[in-house]
Short mmCIF file of C-alpha atoms in Angstrom, two decimals:
data_model
loop_
_atom_site.label_atom_id
_atom_site.label_comp_id
_atom_site.label_asym_id
_atom_site.label_seq_id
_atom_site.Cartn_x
_atom_site.Cartn_y
_atom_site.Cartn_z
CA UNK A 98 119.72 109.78 129.33
CA UNK A 99 117.05 111.38 131.42
CA UNK A 100 115.81 108.59 133.77
CA UNK A 101 112.13 108.29 133.77
CA UNK A 102 111.58 105.37 136.51
CA UNK A 103 113.36 102.25 137.57
CA UNK A 104 112.51 98.62 137.45
CA UNK A 105 114.70 96.28 139.63
CA UNK A 106 118.30 97.12 138.34
CA UNK A 107 117.06 98.69 134.92
CA UNK A 108 116.84 102.53 134.62
CA UNK A 109 114.05 103.25 132.17
CA UNK A 110 114.37 106.65 130.23
CA UNK A 111 112.23 108.28 127.52
CA UNK A 112 114.50 106.83 124.77
CA UNK A 113 113.71 103.29 125.96
CA UNK A 114 110.01 104.02 126.01
CA UNK A 115 110.30 105.39 122.55
CA UNK A 116 112.46 102.46 121.40
CA UNK A 117 109.91 99.76 122.64
CA UNK A 118 106.86 101.81 121.17
CA UNK A 119 108.59 101.75 117.68
CA UNK A 120 109.31 98.17 117.86
CA UNK A 121 105.73 97.46 118.70
CA UNK A 122 104.38 99.52 115.99
CA UNK A 123 107.02 97.81 113.44
CA UNK A 124 105.86 94.16 114.88
CA UNK A 125 101.98 95.24 114.52
CA UNK A 126 102.56 96.33 110.90
CA UNK A 127 104.45 93.32 109.91
CA UNK A 128 101.78 91.31 111.69
CA UNK A 129 98.97 93.15 109.63
CA UNK A 130 100.99 92.48 106.42
CA UNK A 131 101.22 88.72 107.02
CA UNK A 132 97.76 88.19 108.39
CA UNK A 133 95.94 85.66 106.18
CA UNK A 134 98.86 84.36 104.41
CA UNK A 135 101.06 81.44 104.85
CA UNK A 136 103.97 83.69 105.88
CA UNK A 137 102.57 84.18 109.24
CA UNK A 138 102.48 80.56 110.08
CA UNK A 139 106.24 80.50 108.85
CA UNK A 140 107.15 83.52 110.82
CA UNK A 141 105.52 81.75 114.02
CA UNK A 142 107.56 78.57 113.27
CA UNK A 143 110.94 80.75 113.11
CA UNK A 144 109.89 82.44 116.43
CA UNK A 145 109.29 79.04 118.10
CA UNK A 146 112.73 77.78 116.95
CA UNK A 147 114.34 80.77 118.28
CA UNK A 148 112.80 80.58 121.38
CA UNK A 149 113.56 76.93 121.66
CA UNK A 150 117.14 77.78 120.77
CA UNK A 151 117.34 80.35 123.71
CA UNK A 152 115.87 77.66 126.19
CA UNK A 153 118.35 74.89 125.34
CA UNK A 154 121.19 77.47 125.27
CA UNK A 155 120.28 78.63 128.93
CA UNK A 156 119.70 75.01 130.09
CA UNK A 157 123.31 74.04 128.83
CA UNK A 158 122.33 71.39 126.29
CA UNK A 159 125.28 71.65 124.17
CA UNK A 160 124.48 69.22 121.27
CA UNK A 161 121.13 70.70 120.85
CA UNK A 162 122.37 74.33 121.01
CA UNK A 163 125.09 73.62 118.40
CA UNK A 164 122.40 72.17 115.98
CA UNK A 165 119.84 74.94 116.60
CA UNK A 166 122.59 77.61 116.35
CA UNK A 167 123.74 76.45 112.98
CA UNK A 168 120.07 76.74 111.93
CA UNK A 169 119.92 80.26 113.20
CA UNK A 170 123.09 81.07 111.50
CA UNK A 171 121.50 80.82 108.24
CA UNK A 172 118.16 82.02 109.43
CA UNK A 173 118.42 85.71 108.10
CA UNK A 174 119.25 84.39 104.57
CA UNK A 175 116.29 81.89 104.62
CA UNK A 176 114.02 84.25 105.96
CA UNK A 177 114.74 86.83 103.13
CA UNK A 178 114.12 84.03 100.64
CA UNK A 179 111.05 82.81 102.25
CA UNK A 180 109.45 86.20 102.84
CA UNK A 181 110.65 87.86 99.86
CA UNK A 182 107.09 88.77 98.62
CA UNK A 183 106.20 90.29 102.23
CA UNK A 184 109.53 92.06 102.46
CA UNK A 185 108.75 93.69 98.98
CA UNK A 186 105.24 94.53 99.80
CA UNK A 187 106.66 96.15 103.00
CA UNK A 188 109.05 98.29 101.20
CA UNK A 189 106.59 99.25 98.71
CA UNK A 190 104.16 100.43 101.72
CA UNK A 191 107.00 102.39 103.12
CA UNK A 192 107.74 104.21 99.79
CA UNK A 193 104.15 104.77 99.30
CA UNK A 194 103.68 106.61 102.65
CA UNK A 195 107.19 108.59 102.77
CA UNK A 196 106.89 112.21 102.43
CA UNK A 197 109.67 112.29 99.47
CA UNK A 198 107.05 110.41 97.54
CA UNK A 199 104.55 113.13 97.59
CA UNK A 200 105.14 115.95 94.69
CA UNK A 201 103.44 118.54 96.81
CA UNK A 202 106.58 118.77 99.02
CA UNK A 203 108.58 120.22 96.33
CA UNK A 204 105.90 122.47 94.75
CA UNK A 205 107.17 125.51 96.73
CA UNK A 206 110.76 125.17 95.24
CA UNK A 207 111.77 127.60 92.41
CA UNK A 208 112.65 124.87 89.95
CA UNK A 209 108.95 123.70 90.30
CA UNK A 210 106.99 126.67 89.74
CA UNK A 211 107.37 126.90 85.97
CA UNK A 212 106.05 123.13 85.47
CA UNK A 213 102.50 122.73 84.49
CA UNK A 214 100.47 119.74 84.01
CA UNK A 215 97.35 119.51 81.68
CA UNK A 216 94.28 118.25 83.51
CA UNK A 217 93.35 114.80 81.92
CA UNK A 218 90.16 114.63 79.92
CA UNK A 219 88.00 112.05 81.76
CA UNK A 220 85.23 111.81 79.14
CA UNK A 221 86.89 109.03 76.99
CA UNK A 222 87.21 106.80 79.96
CA UNK A 223 83.54 107.38 81.15
CA UNK A 224 82.17 107.06 77.73
CA UNK A 225 84.15 103.72 77.19
CA UNK A 226 83.41 102.39 80.58
CA UNK A 227 79.70 102.97 79.88
CA UNK A 228 79.78 101.18 76.33
CA UNK A 229 81.78 98.30 77.98
CA UNK A 230 79.45 97.83 80.81
CA UNK A 231 76.48 97.82 78.29
CA UNK A 232 78.09 94.85 76.53
CA UNK A 233 79.18 92.99 79.91
CA UNK A 234 82.79 93.62 78.88
CA UNK A 235 85.45 93.49 81.49
CA UNK A 236 87.97 96.25 81.68
CA UNK A 237 90.77 97.31 84.09
CA UNK A 238 92.09 100.62 83.60
CA UNK A 239 94.96 101.90 86.07
CA UNK A 240 95.45 105.80 86.62
CA UNK A 241 99.13 106.44 87.65
CA UNK A 242 99.66 109.49 90.03
CA UNK A 243 102.97 109.88 91.70
CA UNK A 244 104.56 107.04 89.88
CA UNK A 245 104.37 105.85 86.24
CA UNK A 246 104.19 102.21 87.16
CA UNK A 247 106.98 101.26 85.15
CA UNK A 248 107.48 97.97 86.80
CA UNK A 249 103.95 97.02 85.98
CA UNK A 250 104.02 98.48 82.51
CA UNK A 251 107.01 96.32 81.58
CA UNK A 252 104.77 93.17 82.18
CA UNK A 253 102.64 94.13 79.32
CA UNK A 254 102.87 95.74 75.79
CA UNK A 255 104.17 99.16 75.56
CA UNK A 256 101.86 101.33 73.55
CA UNK A 257 102.45 105.18 74.46
CA UNK A 258 99.15 106.33 72.47
CA UNK A 259 96.93 109.09 72.81
CA UNK A 260 93.74 108.60 74.88
CA UNK A 261 90.64 107.95 73.02
CA UNK A 262 87.34 106.16 73.61
CA UNK A 263 87.69 103.85 70.37
CA UNK A 264 91.32 102.80 71.24
CA UNK A 265 89.95 101.94 74.96
CA UNK A 266 87.02 99.74 73.21
CA UNK A 267 89.46 98.18 70.84
CA UNK A 268 91.78 97.23 73.62
CA UNK A 269 89.15 95.54 75.80
CA UNK A 270 87.31 93.99 72.95
CA UNK A 271 87.07 90.33 73.76
CA UNK A 272 88.74 89.28 70.51
CA UNK A 273 91.61 91.62 71.08
CA UNK A 274 95.01 89.90 71.88
CA UNK A 275 95.34 92.90 74.59
CA UNK A 276 92.08 92.72 76.34
CA UNK A 277 93.59 90.59 79.16
CA UNK A 278 95.16 92.23 81.89
CA UNK A 279 95.39 96.04 82.81
CA UNK A 280 95.59 99.30 80.64
CA UNK A 281 98.05 101.85 82.45
CA UNK A 282 97.46 105.45 81.94
CA UNK A 283 100.38 107.70 82.94
CA UNK A 284 101.37 111.36 81.70
CA UNK A 285 97.98 111.82 79.97
CA UNK A 286 98.74 108.79 77.52
CA UNK A 287 97.94 105.10 77.31
CA UNK A 288 101.10 103.78 78.34
CA UNK A 289 100.83 100.03 78.20
CA UNK A 290 98.18 97.39 77.98
CA UNK A 291 97.94 93.68 78.85
CA UNK A 292 99.70 94.49 82.20
CA UNK A 293 99.74 92.14 85.13
CA UNK A 294 98.83 93.60 88.64
CA UNK A 295 99.51 92.06 92.05
CA UNK A 296 96.29 90.36 93.66
CA UNK A 297 95.35 91.26 97.01
CA UNK A 298 95.78 88.56 99.78
CA UNK A 299 93.34 90.23 102.15
CA UNK A 300 90.54 87.85 103.44
CA UNK A 301 88.06 91.02 103.82
CA UNK A 302 87.40 91.13 100.06
CA UNK A 303 83.79 89.98 99.42
CA UNK A 304 83.18 86.86 97.32
CA UNK A 305 81.17 88.70 94.73
CA UNK A 306 84.26 90.61 93.58
CA UNK A 307 86.28 88.71 91.01
CA UNK A 308 89.85 88.55 89.85
CA UNK A 309 90.00 92.04 88.23
CA UNK A 310 88.60 93.51 91.51
CA UNK A 311 90.97 91.65 93.60
CA UNK A 312 93.98 92.84 91.26
CA UNK A 313 92.91 96.47 91.46
CA UNK A 314 92.84 96.34 95.26
CA UNK A 315 96.09 94.79 95.27
CA UNK A 316 97.68 97.64 93.27
CA UNK A 317 96.00 100.11 95.40
CA UNK A 318 97.40 98.66 98.48
CA UNK A 319 100.72 99.28 97.47
CA UNK A 320 100.62 102.36 95.19
CA UNK A 321 98.55 105.50 95.10
CA UNK A 322 97.07 104.68 91.82
CA UNK A 323 93.30 104.88 91.13
CA UNK A 324 91.78 102.02 89.27
CA UNK A 325 88.55 101.71 87.16
CA UNK A 326 86.95 98.28 86.88
CA UNK A 327 84.16 96.96 84.73
CA UNK A 328 82.78 93.56 85.60
CA UNK A 329 82.53 91.07 83.09
CA UNK A 330 79.97 89.26 85.03
CA UNK A 331 77.37 92.08 86.17
CA UNK A 332 78.61 95.02 83.88
CA UNK A 333 78.85 97.04 87.22
CA UNK A 334 81.44 99.91 87.03
CA UNK A 335 83.75 100.49 90.15
CA UNK A 336 86.39 102.63 91.55
CA UNK A 337 89.25 101.30 93.62
CA UNK A 338 91.46 103.62 95.58
CA UNK A 339 93.72 102.88 98.58
CA UNK A 340 92.10 99.48 99.00
CA UNK A 341 88.64 100.93 99.10
CA UNK A 342 86.18 99.70 96.50
CA UNK A 343 83.13 102.04 95.12
CA UNK A 344 80.79 99.76 93.38
CA UNK A 345 77.74 100.06 91.02
CA UNK A 346 78.63 103.63 89.68
CA UNK A 347 76.63 105.71 87.35
CA UNK A 348 78.39 107.80 84.76
CA UNK A 349 77.93 110.97 86.93
CA UNK A 350 79.29 109.08 90.07
CA UNK A 351 82.17 107.85 88.04
CA UNK A 352 83.18 111.18 86.99
CA UNK A 353 82.79 112.52 90.54
CA UNK A 354 85.00 109.87 92.12
CA UNK A 355 87.73 110.14 89.43
CA UNK A 356 87.83 113.96 89.87
CA UNK A 357 88.06 113.42 93.55
CA UNK A 358 90.70 110.89 93.75
CA UNK A 359 92.90 112.18 90.81
CA UNK A 360 92.76 115.83 91.08
CA UNK A 361 91.18 116.87 94.46
CA UNK A 362 93.63 114.70 96.58
CA UNK A 363 90.92 113.73 98.89
CA UNK A 364 91.02 110.04 100.25
CA UNK A 365 88.34 107.45 101.25
CA UNK A 366 87.88 105.87 104.71
CA UNK A 367 85.68 103.08 104.39
CA UNK A 368 87.02 99.59 103.28
CA UNK A 369 84.07 99.03 100.94
CA UNK A 370 81.21 101.12 99.90
CA UNK A 371 78.27 101.07 97.39
CA UNK A 372 77.36 103.93 95.31
CA UNK A 373 74.14 104.16 93.22
CA UNK A 374 71.49 101.66 93.03
CA UNK A 375 72.37 98.14 94.64
CA UNK A 376 73.01 95.35 92.18
CA UNK A 377 70.15 93.11 91.43
#
């Protein structure tokens, strides 16, 4: 190892600096993941107990060291049980951002050249959203991209139906048994309806956004899906992508955003943005 500098009796090299930097990034990402949730307080509690254990061990308090040592022995298992939701979300984030999750990585290989994908017709979704918004009927439509979202599709009713405006209007009709939950669109078909989505735990979501928007944001945080939301309270049409909410969209704005996020591969930067005329 190439020595960079020395602090007392320690020789610091480039590998040590990289090691500390990577651990810092990991801890920061964990902090961001747990911010605003009960998990952060539990993590701080675990850390406090561990620091206390180190202090009493160094002080030679054998009885207290033995008691805390037994607790620390099962700490990993207890941590997995207590933080199972955060661990799952963290792994989903890693899977979402890894290069192997990107289909573009493999498009240059011979076995990918003959594969063609028909561009999905967006008109049924735009017309259905416009009709639903005019009647203040809520809707939640998920467009799957790199993943078909089988886990979330299994939480609802499997359809595997051709896309049509009439079918979408029938599903989200207030008297329909399928109107609660989300519709998942995958492989140019309506894959499932009445699906349950994860709700975001972020404190940055405006109070004016209801449960449908929070569910859309929650799914967009852990997958690369694009979600169309029609508000039952205001009739506004919104698009959610990578945690960003584009609200109060007209039909032309809706088509533009869907084309951008589904086919052009461009991403949004602002956390929240209003498009079109502001809500009255």
